[in-house]
Amino acid sequence: MAPPDPIIGIDLGTTNSLVAFVDARGGRGARVLGDESDQLMPSVVRVEPDGSIVVGQEAADGIVAFPDRTINSIKRLMGRSLTDASADLKYLGYEVIAGEHDTARVRVMTDAGEKIMSPEEVSACILRSLKERAEDALGMEVSKAVVTVPAYFDDAQRQATRDSGRLAGLEVVRIVNEPTAAALAYGIRSRGAKDAQTIAVYDLGGGTFDISILRLIPGDEQNETEFFQVLSTAGDTHLGGDDVDHLILDLFMGEIAEQLGIEGDQAMTSFDGSTRKALMGFARAVKHKLSSENAATVSIDLGDGRKYERSISRVEFEGLIEGWVDRSIDACQRAMRDARSGNDEFVIDSVVMVGGSTRIPFVRTKVGALFGVEPYTAIDPDRVVAMGAALQGQIIAGGKTGGKSEALLLDVIPLSLGIETAGGAVAKLIMRNTTVPVRAVERFSTSVDGQVNVKIQVVQGEREMVTDCRSLGVFELRGIPPMPAGVPKLVVEFLVDANGILNVSAVEERSGKRAAIQIVPNHGLTREEVDRIEAESFKHARDDMTQHQVVDLVTNSKLDYKWISERLERFADLLEDDYCDELRTKLNVLQGFIERAQADWRSVDPNAFHSAKEDLDRSSMRLQEIGIAESLRAEKS
Ligand code: ADP
Ligand code: MG
């Protein structure tokens, strides 16, 4: 077989760029290349005095020190005339001049005199760096790439993107719209002859906001390949997470000024650059923290023994940013109006979240409410576009039929989905081969007294024990009021939509506490893997069932044992000695089974274990009656 000709996927972003690849042989789905900590490469290029080039994090770190030769946000200039780009120039620290035919050119000074670069050349520096990263990670030469661009990019902007690829030694085999790539990463593709579906892709990054409404047109007999049609786009080229940083910064600065007794107007100018930068760091940290916590606190040393201390609750934060979120919501409504164009039955089937700022829960809530569906957030919003580009690259590299490693796109759940229960057993909520969409609910309780947090592990597979299944994700339901084991009412709901995306939610009904997680169960799963897992489950079927049975018996018997022995102690005075002895003997028998089963589940006969439990349950009926009667009497008096 000829060596594979890899096609990488590149998200060439305004702020950050990434490269991803699909390991065809590993069948692991798309992965972003590079170390976890630096997968997001800042789209920043610095020209050194000797004319050499620095790219990425190092260049980004020098943006304050070398503003006139550090080139950022070059994407804003790609394929545009200076006239068109003029509104953006005030945000750029470097010099932009007119080239031939009013094209935008970057001018920087070096020791050898001025250096004029086209936006294509600057972008090529970023692409070259990503190409090298891919070659290092994959251990082979890379010459082809799929590169993403915003849906609203015109022909000139797309051509400029291709040209910069060529300058970087990369053949851009396809330009893909960013929202399309995100939809591909979620596996949104038409399934056979099903109706077209409509998808909203909401992309809120650091400095830009884009909303795209896509329609997925399924293939037909003449044309087998489905495609995404862009129905409408809207957005704001200067709306993003940076604005939130400034809102918090302004709040801090205003209050610090007040604390220091600085007059209103003076306040904003009384902080020097480095102080502002430090405060900005605090502001961003607070913002990030509030995405996962209900409050965030800062403590800033103001010198002379003075301190600025401030706690911001999520509620206050949401009040602060509501106007900002609403600006994006307005743009969504514009896009919806354009996409609808007289079609009364127009509905959005799915919503895909892209960009770091969509981690803010309030953004998710507002977007969900607007479109009336739970937005897709399961895939890292920073990485989802690059992953989609890599998937597109793999489809092109592998031909349409792709072969064995082609991602699984099915109308059915290929492997059962469930959660871990006490003792490491799996409770399956949705069995394999169930048709999507599907919903399943399971009721549970706790197995330990006073348990206030419950961990919920979501698993996939056919085996009976968690250790033999694939873990898809873990989340925690926190803050349940302490109650005896078995009293909390936990309801876990699995909801798999038509695209195969799983939403799991858990509610404790007595307290109303709720938690949720979203998962893409088929991500990186291949047909081969499904077949292997299935074969293994047949091989182990009998053993697995026994083990599951024993594990459940242990859990339930422990609750019985505790309950019965406690009551026996309490009411022994009211009972005949013979009856007490009988119960004690049976408790001991059950305890023996529990201990042996915990040491090794194979050492017990599940039927005998089951009988021992039933026997004790039957004998304890009278004890239960007395217990009830006693507690009624206690209530009356
Ligand atoms: P861009 O599309 O402009 O390249 P990104 O998609 O990388 O930007 O998003 C960057 C923005 O996301 C920044 O404003 C950053 O502060 C914000 N961000 C990242 N993580 C979080 C988080 N956990 N909570 C809130 N905002 C976040
Ligand atoms: Mg982005």
XYZ file of C-alpha atoms and ligand atoms in Angstrom:
665
model
C 0.000 0.000 0.000
C 1.276 3.467 -0.850
C 2.170 5.614 2.144
C -0.719 7.842 3.097
C -0.637 11.412 1.917
C -1.800 13.199 5.039
C -4.195 16.127 4.841
C -4.147 18.263 7.949
C -6.926 20.589 9.104
C -6.115 24.175 10.010
C -8.223 26.724 11.847
C -6.527 29.973 10.830
C -8.057 32.298 13.404
C -7.955 36.006 14.112
C -6.579 35.448 17.619
C -5.458 31.817 17.652
C -4.670 29.166 15.064
C -4.627 25.388 15.433
C -3.770 22.309 13.437
C -5.548 18.958 13.782
C -5.332 15.555 12.173
C -7.328 12.341 11.976
C -5.248 9.267 12.677
C -6.772 6.954 10.123
C -5.185 3.849 11.578
C -5.757 4.659 15.225
C -9.406 5.386 14.547
C -9.413 7.916 17.321
C -11.141 10.751 15.576
C -9.645 14.170 15.077
C -7.016 15.366 17.499
C -5.401 18.750 17.803
C -1.636 18.543 17.426
C 0.877 19.940 19.906
C 1.222 19.846 23.673
C -2.037 20.322 25.536
C -0.820 23.682 26.855
C 0.148 25.235 23.539
C -2.258 23.781 21.019
C -3.735 27.223 20.539
C -1.044 29.139 18.710
C -1.535 32.914 18.882
C -1.926 34.245 15.331
C 0.849 36.745 15.905
C 4.023 37.372 13.890
C 6.945 39.542 14.935
C 9.600 40.852 12.596
C 12.978 41.170 14.331
C 15.398 44.013 13.510
C 17.574 41.546 11.567
C 14.562 40.624 9.459
C 13.989 37.214 11.026
C 10.501 36.120 12.044
C 9.053 35.023 15.394
C 5.630 33.340 15.415
C 3.079 32.342 18.062
C 3.217 32.694 21.832
C 6.628 34.357 21.900
C 5.459 36.962 19.411
C 2.223 37.500 21.352
C 4.144 38.057 24.583
C 6.052 40.908 22.956
C 3.050 42.809 21.684
C 3.310 45.539 24.327
C 7.106 45.783 24.104
C 7.287 45.871 20.289
C 3.945 47.214 19.071
C 5.181 48.506 15.722
C 6.712 45.256 14.510
C 4.322 42.777 16.088
C 1.619 41.847 13.620
C -1.642 40.527 15.073
C -5.179 40.079 13.721
C -3.808 39.819 10.172
C -6.950 37.911 9.243
C -8.806 41.222 9.320
C -6.713 42.394 6.347
C -6.690 39.238 4.233
C -7.867 39.866 0.685
C -9.219 43.295 1.505
C -8.531 46.737 0.105
C -7.167 49.361 2.420
C -10.404 51.276 2.036
C -12.499 48.287 3.121
C -10.239 47.562 6.046
C -9.956 51.165 7.206
C -12.405 50.765 10.111
C -10.250 47.989 11.564
C -6.980 49.892 11.454
C -7.447 51.756 14.702
C -7.264 48.428 16.558
C -3.885 47.543 15.077
C -0.608 48.717 16.583
C 1.483 48.317 13.436
C 1.531 50.368 10.262
C -0.714 49.463 7.364
C -0.199 51.186 4.008
C -1.712 50.960 0.532
C -0.036 48.652 -1.968
C -0.890 48.195 -5.614
C -4.603 48.611 -6.430
C -5.308 49.857 -2.896
C -4.366 46.476 -1.380
C -3.478 46.479 2.323
C 0.227 46.069 3.130
C 2.048 45.879 6.442
C 5.115 48.079 6.894
C 7.730 47.363 9.540
C 11.200 48.789 10.033
C 14.262 46.545 10.202
C 17.980 47.292 10.377
C 18.095 46.925 6.611
C 15.320 49.474 6.110
C 11.599 49.100 5.627
C 10.016 45.735 5.022
C 6.680 45.577 3.247
C 4.633 42.423 3.700
C 1.333 41.391 2.196
C -1.281 39.895 4.566
C -0.790 36.639 2.640
C 2.883 36.618 3.545
C 2.148 37.261 7.207
C -0.467 34.492 7.292
C 2.003 32.213 5.532
C 4.352 32.594 8.515
C 1.586 31.244 10.758
C 0.728 28.439 8.350
C 4.383 27.460 7.992
C 4.690 27.210 11.738
C 1.576 25.007 11.928
C 2.876 22.834 9.094
C 6.127 22.292 11.006
C 4.208 21.446 14.152
C 2.217 18.848 12.225
C 5.334 17.348 10.672
C 6.964 17.054 14.095
C 3.882 15.467 15.614
C 3.230 13.043 12.762
C 6.825 12.268 11.888
C 6.264 12.740 8.175
C 6.191 15.419 5.572
C 2.934 17.329 5.202
C 2.059 19.220 2.045
C -1.740 19.352 1.994
C -4.246 21.091 4.199
C -7.885 21.981 4.591
C -8.097 25.552 5.887
C -11.187 27.172 7.406
C -12.480 30.697 6.841
C -15.528 32.587 8.117
C -18.698 31.901 6.139
C -18.896 35.554 5.092
C -15.417 35.583 3.461
C -15.722 36.673 -0.164
C -13.818 35.230 -3.130
C -10.882 37.582 -2.712
C -10.504 36.669 0.967
C -10.697 32.962 0.161
C -8.166 33.318 -2.634
C -5.824 35.199 -0.293
C -6.083 32.283 2.150
C -5.177 29.798 -0.585
C -2.259 31.979 -1.650
C -0.853 32.147 1.844
C -1.001 28.353 1.982
C 0.992 28.152 -1.223
C 3.594 30.571 0.169
C 3.905 28.295 3.209
C 4.443 25.213 1.040
C 0.951 23.879 1.625
C -1.525 22.974 -1.045
C -4.899 24.116 0.273
C -6.991 21.223 -1.018
C -10.167 22.816 0.236
C -11.370 25.964 1.909
C -14.140 25.111 4.375
C -16.432 27.510 6.189
C -15.726 27.610 9.924
C -19.358 26.898 10.879
C -19.425 23.950 8.482
C -16.281 22.528 10.065
C -17.823 22.872 13.531
C -20.960 21.062 12.369
C -18.819 18.288 10.850
C -16.927 17.854 14.106
C -20.234 17.159 15.838
C -21.030 14.553 13.226
C -23.938 16.536 11.869
C -24.413 14.936 8.500
C -27.441 13.830 6.646
C -28.541 10.305 7.283
C -29.889 8.725 4.164
C -33.054 10.221 2.838
C -33.903 12.180 5.983
C -35.069 15.738 5.649
C -32.658 18.578 5.415
C -31.856 20.075 8.777
C -31.110 23.608 9.836
C -28.167 24.409 12.075
C -27.160 27.615 13.821
C -23.457 27.991 14.524
C -22.810 30.612 17.203
C -19.142 31.617 17.316
C -18.164 34.038 20.074
C -14.410 34.377 20.387
C -12.118 36.989 21.867
C -12.678 39.792 19.404
C -15.265 38.695 16.864
C -18.745 37.277 16.806
C -20.240 35.291 13.919
C -23.597 33.651 13.646
C -24.207 31.409 10.650
C -27.393 29.612 9.749
C -26.662 26.507 7.696
C -28.907 24.104 5.912
C -27.708 20.559 5.444
C -28.974 19.323 2.117
C -28.951 15.520 1.956
C -27.614 13.777 -1.111
C -30.054 12.331 -3.641
C -29.778 9.752 -6.404
C -28.097 12.105 -8.880
C -25.774 13.684 -6.385
C -24.856 11.441 -3.516
C -22.881 13.895 -1.456
C -24.707 16.076 0.978
C -23.591 19.636 1.499
C -24.012 22.548 3.843
C -25.643 25.580 2.345
C -25.135 28.906 4.103
C -28.597 30.435 4.490
C -27.436 33.587 6.236
C -24.678 35.105 8.294
C -24.542 38.015 10.694
C -22.227 39.152 13.420
C -20.041 41.865 14.726
C -16.348 42.097 13.902
C -15.728 43.835 17.213
C -17.701 41.854 19.759
C -16.070 39.233 21.935
C -14.654 38.143 25.250
C -12.247 41.108 25.249
C -15.246 43.380 25.881
C -16.097 41.430 29.023
C -12.519 41.813 30.247
C -12.944 45.570 29.831
C -16.297 45.658 31.618
C -14.751 43.982 34.652
C -11.612 46.110 34.379
C -13.690 49.306 34.371
C -15.588 48.108 37.416
C -12.337 47.405 39.286
C -10.711 50.674 38.254
C -13.725 52.726 39.227
C -13.869 51.170 42.667
C -10.124 51.337 43.241
C -10.139 55.003 42.278
C -12.955 55.622 44.728
C -11.117 53.759 47.450
C -7.995 55.835 46.815
C -10.048 59.038 46.709
C -9.340 59.834 43.068
C -11.924 62.056 41.343
C -14.234 60.562 38.711
C -12.736 61.774 35.434
C -9.210 61.417 36.627
C -9.761 57.825 37.595
C -9.399 56.256 34.181
C -6.195 58.103 33.368
C -4.560 57.605 36.737
C -3.524 54.017 36.047
C -0.374 53.450 34.027
C 0.045 50.792 31.380
C 1.526 48.089 33.559
C -1.105 48.563 36.292
C -3.853 48.301 33.705
C -2.257 45.177 32.287
C -2.069 43.591 35.732
C -5.679 44.522 36.494
C -6.699 43.127 33.116
C -5.137 39.813 34.138
C -7.256 39.815 37.293
C -10.353 40.705 35.286
C -9.854 37.827 32.882
C -9.168 35.377 35.709
C -12.425 36.422 37.380
C -14.309 35.944 34.130
C -12.904 32.465 33.584
C -13.557 31.445 37.166
C -17.195 32.524 36.932
C -17.717 30.055 34.094
C -17.385 27.183 36.552
C -17.996 28.718 39.999
C -20.824 30.730 41.499
C -18.531 33.490 42.745
C -15.000 34.765 42.303
C -12.893 36.892 44.609
C -9.940 39.163 43.897
C -7.529 40.644 46.339
C -5.206 43.276 44.913
C -2.418 44.908 46.873
C -2.581 48.660 46.291
C 0.603 49.413 48.249
C 0.965 51.313 51.550
C -0.854 48.521 53.315
C -3.996 49.155 51.307
C -5.906 46.399 49.657
C -8.720 46.169 47.138
C -10.868 43.159 47.867
C -13.878 42.295 45.823
C -16.132 39.332 45.406
C -18.309 39.031 42.317
C -21.219 36.631 42.239
C -22.405 35.029 39.073
C -25.657 36.966 39.353
C -23.816 40.294 39.478
C -21.591 39.215 36.593
C -24.612 38.317 34.492
C -26.117 41.731 35.176
C -22.865 43.296 34.014
C -22.666 41.387 30.731
C -26.318 41.115 29.800
C -26.172 44.026 27.350
C -23.098 42.498 25.760
C -24.723 39.078 25.308
C -27.840 40.762 23.935
C -25.810 42.368 21.164
C -24.984 38.879 19.914
C -28.595 37.794 20.370
C -29.739 40.727 18.213
C -27.386 39.572 15.467
C -28.808 36.055 15.776
C -32.281 37.444 15.260
C -31.130 39.282 12.144
C -29.598 36.088 10.791
C -32.787 34.178 11.575
C -34.897 36.751 9.762
C -32.667 36.533 6.690
C -32.608 32.748 6.723
C -36.342 32.408 7.246
C -37.282 34.605 4.270
C -40.997 33.920 4.292
C -40.789 30.285 5.327
C -43.251 30.019 8.225
C -42.175 26.534 9.197
C -38.589 27.547 9.690
C -37.059 26.036 12.832
C -33.510 25.536 14.043
C -32.786 21.848 14.591
C -29.407 22.168 16.273
C -27.159 24.867 17.656
C -23.376 24.490 17.691
C -21.255 26.569 20.065
C -17.820 27.757 18.936
C -15.263 30.111 20.520
C -13.887 30.436 24.033
C -16.553 32.872 25.200
C -19.293 30.278 24.770
C -17.973 28.704 27.969
C -19.848 31.420 29.854
C -22.993 29.666 31.172
C -25.117 32.805 30.731
C -24.232 32.849 27.023
C -25.324 29.225 26.719
C -28.586 29.913 28.521
C -29.475 32.911 26.369
C -28.591 31.158 23.127
C -30.528 28.056 24.142
C -33.561 30.161 25.013
C -33.439 32.051 21.726
C -33.288 28.992 19.503
C -35.338 26.724 21.730
C -32.804 23.869 21.760
C -29.979 22.815 24.057
C -26.804 24.090 22.341
C -23.981 21.666 21.540
C -21.086 22.278 23.899
C -19.589 18.807 24.290
C -16.561 19.472 22.082
C -14.032 22.069 23.237
C -15.242 25.298 21.595
C -11.656 26.427 20.884
C -10.811 23.239 19.044
C -14.019 22.243 17.313
C -13.299 24.104 14.049
C -9.809 22.633 13.619
C -11.177 19.171 14.359
C -13.854 19.583 11.720
C -11.225 20.735 9.211
C -9.183 17.610 9.946
C -12.248 15.399 9.453
C -12.880 17.079 6.109
C -9.221 16.443 5.227
C -9.610 12.794 6.054
C -12.745 12.480 3.961
C -10.876 13.957 1.002
C -7.775 11.832 1.607
C -9.719 8.630 2.015
C -12.168 9.163 -0.815
C -15.872 9.298 -0.241
C -16.314 5.771 0.997
C -13.424 6.334 3.372
C -13.053 2.721 4.350
C -13.016 1.253 7.786
C -11.970 4.232 9.779
C -14.691 6.502 8.511
C -16.496 8.067 11.431
C -19.645 6.299 12.475
C -22.786 8.047 11.385
C -25.721 5.920 12.216
C -29.420 6.104 12.812
C -28.961 3.829 15.779
C -26.932 3.840 18.971
C -24.069 1.475 18.095
C -23.113 0.681 21.717
C -25.252 0.736 24.844
C -25.136 3.805 27.069
C -25.396 3.736 30.823
C -24.090 4.920 34.138
C -22.022 3.437 36.925
C -23.977 2.198 39.924
C -22.770 1.158 43.374
C -20.051 -1.455 43.291
C -18.817 -0.581 39.801
C -21.675 -2.212 37.894
C -23.271 -0.571 34.865
C -26.938 0.346 34.650
C -27.741 0.525 30.961
C -30.225 3.228 30.118
C -30.177 2.912 26.352
C -29.518 -0.416 24.700
C -27.478 -0.713 21.548
C -29.289 -0.604 18.221
C -31.937 1.720 19.623
C -33.044 4.213 16.990
C -32.305 7.886 17.650
C -33.691 10.208 18.895
C -34.342 8.473 22.194
C -34.921 9.375 25.830
C -34.467 7.177 28.908
C -34.871 7.790 32.611
C -33.556 5.853 35.568
C -34.219 6.407 39.252
C -31.533 5.890 41.865
C -30.707 6.693 45.410
C -27.585 6.949 47.511
C -25.885 4.000 49.162
C -24.132 5.889 51.962
C -25.732 7.847 54.823
C -25.435 11.619 54.593
C -24.031 11.586 51.079
C -24.123 15.184 49.760
C -22.325 14.722 46.434
C -23.065 12.050 43.882
C -20.636 11.321 41.090
C -22.222 10.187 37.868
C -20.043 8.338 35.417
C -21.413 7.891 31.909
C -20.192 4.797 30.103
C -20.541 3.091 26.767
C -20.231 -0.586 26.013
C -21.834 -3.979 26.292
C -20.086 -5.332 29.360
C -21.638 -5.329 32.806
C -18.842 -3.705 34.790
C -17.565 -0.154 34.412
C -13.962 -1.321 34.149
C -14.840 -3.201 30.967
C -16.620 -0.254 29.338
C -15.509 2.985 27.751
C -15.903 5.977 30.054
C -17.499 8.906 28.242
C -17.513 11.453 31.029
C -18.034 12.110 34.712
C -19.970 14.829 36.435
C -21.053 15.542 39.963
C -24.377 16.456 41.492
C -23.368 18.623 44.422
C -25.054 20.108 47.454
C -27.660 17.457 48.225
C -28.865 17.940 51.823
C -27.602 15.088 54.051
C -30.136 12.245 54.216
C -29.949 8.573 55.174
C -28.836 6.181 52.441
C -31.666 5.321 50.086
C -33.733 8.411 50.842
C -32.556 10.900 48.168
C -34.496 10.605 44.931
C -32.060 10.776 42.054
C -33.396 10.881 38.538
C -30.945 10.513 35.687
C -32.145 11.286 32.191
C -30.420 10.358 28.938
C -31.469 12.198 25.830
C -29.889 11.313 22.493
C -30.942 13.623 19.683
C -31.147 12.905 15.964
C -27.456 13.776 15.532
C -26.419 11.264 18.163
C -25.459 13.882 20.753
C -26.135 12.728 24.312
C -27.387 15.082 27.026
C -27.289 13.573 30.502
C -28.963 15.346 33.386
C -29.279 14.360 37.021
C -31.773 15.802 39.478
C -32.214 15.124 43.178
C -35.970 15.572 43.428
C -36.270 16.332 47.125
C -33.848 19.263 46.957
C -34.191 20.183 43.283
C -30.379 20.066 42.845
C -29.432 19.524 39.232
C -26.339 18.890 37.127
C -25.803 17.981 33.496
C -23.206 16.975 30.945
C -23.185 16.732 27.162
C -21.268 14.055 25.295
C -20.634 12.959 21.715
C -20.697 9.178 22.261
C -19.573 8.192 18.785
C -16.663 10.567 18.683
C -13.639 8.726 17.362
C -15.452 5.418 17.292
C -15.000 3.203 14.252
C -16.989 0.291 12.903
C -14.079 -2.018 13.728
C -14.093 -0.942 17.347
C -17.837 -1.453 17.638
C -17.482 -4.937 16.191
C -14.662 -5.804 18.554
C -16.569 -4.555 21.615
C -19.619 -6.514 20.556
C -17.646 -9.720 20.072
C -16.061 -9.335 23.493
C -19.394 -8.860 25.172
C -20.654 -12.155 23.737
C -17.558 -13.921 24.966
C -18.030 -12.623 28.492
C -21.799 -12.541 28.580
C -22.408 -15.209 31.206
C -19.610 -14.161 33.559
C -20.588 -10.540 33.242
C -24.180 -11.207 34.119
C -23.235 -13.166 37.205
C -20.843 -10.491 38.333
C -23.431 -7.767 37.845
C -25.986 -9.794 39.773
C -23.596 -10.362 42.671
C -22.552 -6.712 42.803
C -26.174 -5.584 42.936
C -26.922 -8.184 45.621
C -24.082 -6.834 47.738
C -25.375 -3.272 47.459
C -28.957 -4.169 48.318
C -28.056 -6.662 51.024
C -25.908 -4.095 52.801
C -28.856 -1.720 52.999
C -31.105 -4.539 54.293
C -28.519 -5.670 56.789
C -28.070 -2.198 58.199
C -31.784 -1.467 58.376
C -32.761 -4.766 59.989
C -29.930 -4.930 62.499
C -30.615 -1.355 63.632
C -34.288 -2.092 64.260
C -33.528 -5.363 65.910
C -31.365 -3.562 68.452
C -34.080 -1.010 69.097
C -37.057 -3.315 69.447
C -35.409 -6.466 70.837
C -37.228 -5.864 74.160
C -40.612 -6.113 72.492
C -39.797 -9.400 70.724
C -39.515 -13.040 71.770
C -35.977 -14.299 72.166
C -36.491 -17.058 69.610
C -37.487 -14.573 66.944
C -34.505 -12.376 67.761
C -32.159 -15.338 67.502
C -33.657 -16.372 64.202
C -33.090 -12.914 62.763
C -29.544 -12.737 64.132
C -28.680 -16.064 62.540
C -30.058 -14.970 59.192
C -28.252 -11.642 59.412
C -25.015 -13.517 59.972
C -25.632 -15.728 56.996
C -26.225 -12.704 54.802
C -23.207 -10.919 56.206
C -21.121 -13.975 55.279
C -22.308 -13.749 51.678
C -21.580 -10.028 51.541
C -18.047 -10.489 52.831
C -17.224 -13.346 50.518
C -18.705 -11.576 47.513
C -16.718 -8.446 48.238
C -13.503 -10.430 48.419
C -14.228 -12.293 45.183
C -17.534 -12.276 43.359
C -16.756 -15.663 41.829
C -16.660 -17.322 45.252
C -20.400 -17.022 45.868
C -23.344 -18.732 44.280
C -25.654 -15.870 43.284
C -28.759 -18.028 43.725
C -27.847 -18.995 47.268
C -26.965 -15.365 48.004
C -30.296 -14.248 46.614
C -32.188 -16.844 48.688
C -30.411 -15.761 51.865
C -31.463 -12.182 51.244
C -35.060 -13.156 50.468
C -35.184 -15.381 53.519
C -34.070 -12.559 55.792
C -36.479 -10.134 54.140
C -39.378 -12.521 54.754
C -38.478 -13.206 58.354
C -38.089 -9.522 59.087
C -41.715 -8.720 58.182
C -42.823 -8.782 61.807
C -39.955 -6.602 62.844
C -40.984 -4.105 60.190
C -44.572 -4.097 61.407
C -43.473 -3.441 64.949
C -41.201 -0.694 63.737
C -44.044 1.010 61.919
C -46.421 0.641 64.839
C -43.822 2.080 67.196
C -43.116 5.064 65.045
C -46.886 5.739 64.739
C -47.229 5.566 68.489
C -44.287 7.920 68.872
C -45.951 10.404 66.536
C -49.254 10.364 68.409
C -47.839 11.009 71.845
P -10.891 33.933 18.639
O -12.028 33.299 17.921
O -10.989 35.415 18.688
O -9.567 33.453 18.140
P -11.218 32.169 20.945
O -12.284 31.362 20.366
O -9.895 31.535 21.201
O -10.987 33.548 20.188
O -11.794 32.756 22.336
C -11.025 33.557 23.170
C -11.905 34.192 24.213
O -12.536 33.190 25.010
C -11.139 35.090 25.168
O -11.844 36.305 25.371
C -11.120 34.270 26.446
O -11.054 35.096 27.606
C -12.455 33.553 26.365
N -12.506 32.376 27.213
C -11.709 31.276 27.198
N -12.037 30.420 28.186
C -13.077 30.998 28.858
C -13.853 30.624 30.010
N -13.616 29.489 30.662
N -14.845 31.457 30.413
C -15.072 32.618 29.773
N -14.378 33.029 28.701
C -13.387 32.236 28.241
Mg -12.381 31.603 16.654
